[in-house]
Amino acid sequence: MSLVPLHCPKCRAPAQSIDDPCAQCGAKPIAKFRAMYGIQAFVAALGTMGGYGLGFVGNAFNILWLGIAGLLGAFVCAVWLMGALWLLFRTNI
């Protein structure tokens, strides 16, 4: 049993367990959402680090298009990471 109250990620109704579907709206179990958001956060973090690395390599070797593409990709992945973390923490588990 969790000390933090559980809520459905769709309708925000109180949930009894992370393994049972929501009694009010029938949404999937919270544990499945949490696993999906965790994987998204991990992939977005890898993309952010890879994009920054590519951007710094491009800037170090004066390859302008590579530097811009890497930093732009890192920015997109960082925004994705913030969204995935927000959804991950919103499940209140």
Coordinates of C-alpha atoms in Angstrom, one line a residue:
M1 CA 0.0 0.0 0.0
S2 CA 1.3 3.4 -1.0
L3 CA 1.4 6.3 1.6
V4 CA 0.7 8.7 -1.2
P5 CA -2.9 8.7 -2.4
L6 CA -3.3 7.1 -5.9
H7 CA -5.2 8.9 -8.6
C8 CA -6.3 7.8 -12.1
P9 CA -4.2 9.6 -14.7
K10 CA -7.2 10.3 -16.9
C11 CA -10.1 11.4 -14.6
R12 CA -8.1 12.0 -11.4
A13 CA -10.5 9.8 -9.4
P14 CA -9.1 8.1 -6.3
A15 CA -7.7 4.6 -7.2
Q16 CA -7.5 1.6 -4.9
S17 CA -4.6 -0.2 -6.5
I18 CA -2.0 0.4 -9.2
D19 CA -2.9 -3.0 -10.8
D20 CA -6.7 -2.5 -11.2
P21 CA -8.4 -0.3 -13.9
C22 CA -10.1 2.8 -12.8
A23 CA -13.6 2.1 -11.4
Q24 CA -15.0 5.5 -12.7
C25 CA -13.7 5.7 -16.3
G26 CA -12.1 2.3 -16.9
A27 CA -8.6 3.6 -17.7
K28 CA -5.7 1.2 -17.9
P29 CA -3.9 0.4 -14.6
I30 CA -1.6 3.2 -13.4
A31 CA 1.4 0.9 -13.3
K32 CA 1.3 0.6 -17.1
F33 CA 1.2 4.4 -17.5
R34 CA 4.1 4.8 -15.1
A35 CA 6.2 2.2 -17.0
M36 CA 5.5 3.9 -20.3
Y37 CA 6.4 7.4 -18.9
G38 CA 9.6 6.0 -17.3
I39 CA 10.7 4.6 -20.7
Q40 CA 9.9 7.8 -22.4
A41 CA 11.9 9.8 -19.8
F42 CA 14.9 7.5 -20.2
V43 CA 14.9 7.7 -24.1
A44 CA 14.4 11.5 -24.0
A45 CA 17.3 11.8 -21.5
L46 CA 19.5 9.8 -23.9
G47 CA 18.4 11.9 -26.8
T48 CA 19.2 15.1 -24.9
M49 CA 22.7 14.0 -24.0
G50 CA 23.4 12.7 -27.5
G51 CA 22.1 15.9 -29.1
Y52 CA 24.2 18.1 -26.9
G53 CA 27.3 15.9 -27.6
L54 CA 26.7 16.1 -31.3
G55 CA 26.2 19.8 -31.1
F56 CA 29.4 20.4 -29.1
V57 CA 31.4 18.2 -31.6
G58 CA 29.9 20.1 -34.5
N59 CA 30.9 23.4 -32.8
A60 CA 34.4 22.2 -31.9
F61 CA 35.2 21.2 -35.5
N62 CA 33.5 24.3 -37.0
I63 CA 30.8 22.2 -38.7
L64 CA 28.0 24.7 -38.4
W65 CA 25.1 22.5 -39.7
L66 CA 26.1 19.6 -37.4
G67 CA 26.3 21.9 -34.3
I68 CA 22.9 23.5 -35.0
A69 CA 21.3 20.1 -35.8
G70 CA 22.7 18.6 -32.6
L71 CA 21.6 21.4 -30.3
L72 CA 18.2 21.6 -31.9
G73 CA 17.7 17.9 -31.4
A74 CA 18.8 18.3 -27.8
F75 CA 16.3 21.0 -27.2
V76 CA 13.5 18.9 -28.7
C77 CA 14.5 16.0 -26.5
A78 CA 14.7 18.2 -23.4
V79 CA 11.2 19.4 -23.9
W80 CA 10.1 15.8 -24.4
L81 CA 11.9 14.9 -21.2
M82 CA 10.2 17.6 -19.2
G83 CA 6.8 16.4 -20.5
A84 CA 7.6 12.7 -19.7
L85 CA 8.8 13.6 -16.2
W86 CA 5.6 15.7 -15.6
L87 CA 3.4 12.8 -16.6
L88 CA 5.6 10.4 -14.6
F89 CA 5.2 12.4 -11.4
R90 CA 1.5 13.1 -12.1
T91 CA 0.6 9.5 -11.4
N92 CA 1.4 10.1 -7.7
I93 CA 3.0 6.7 -7.1

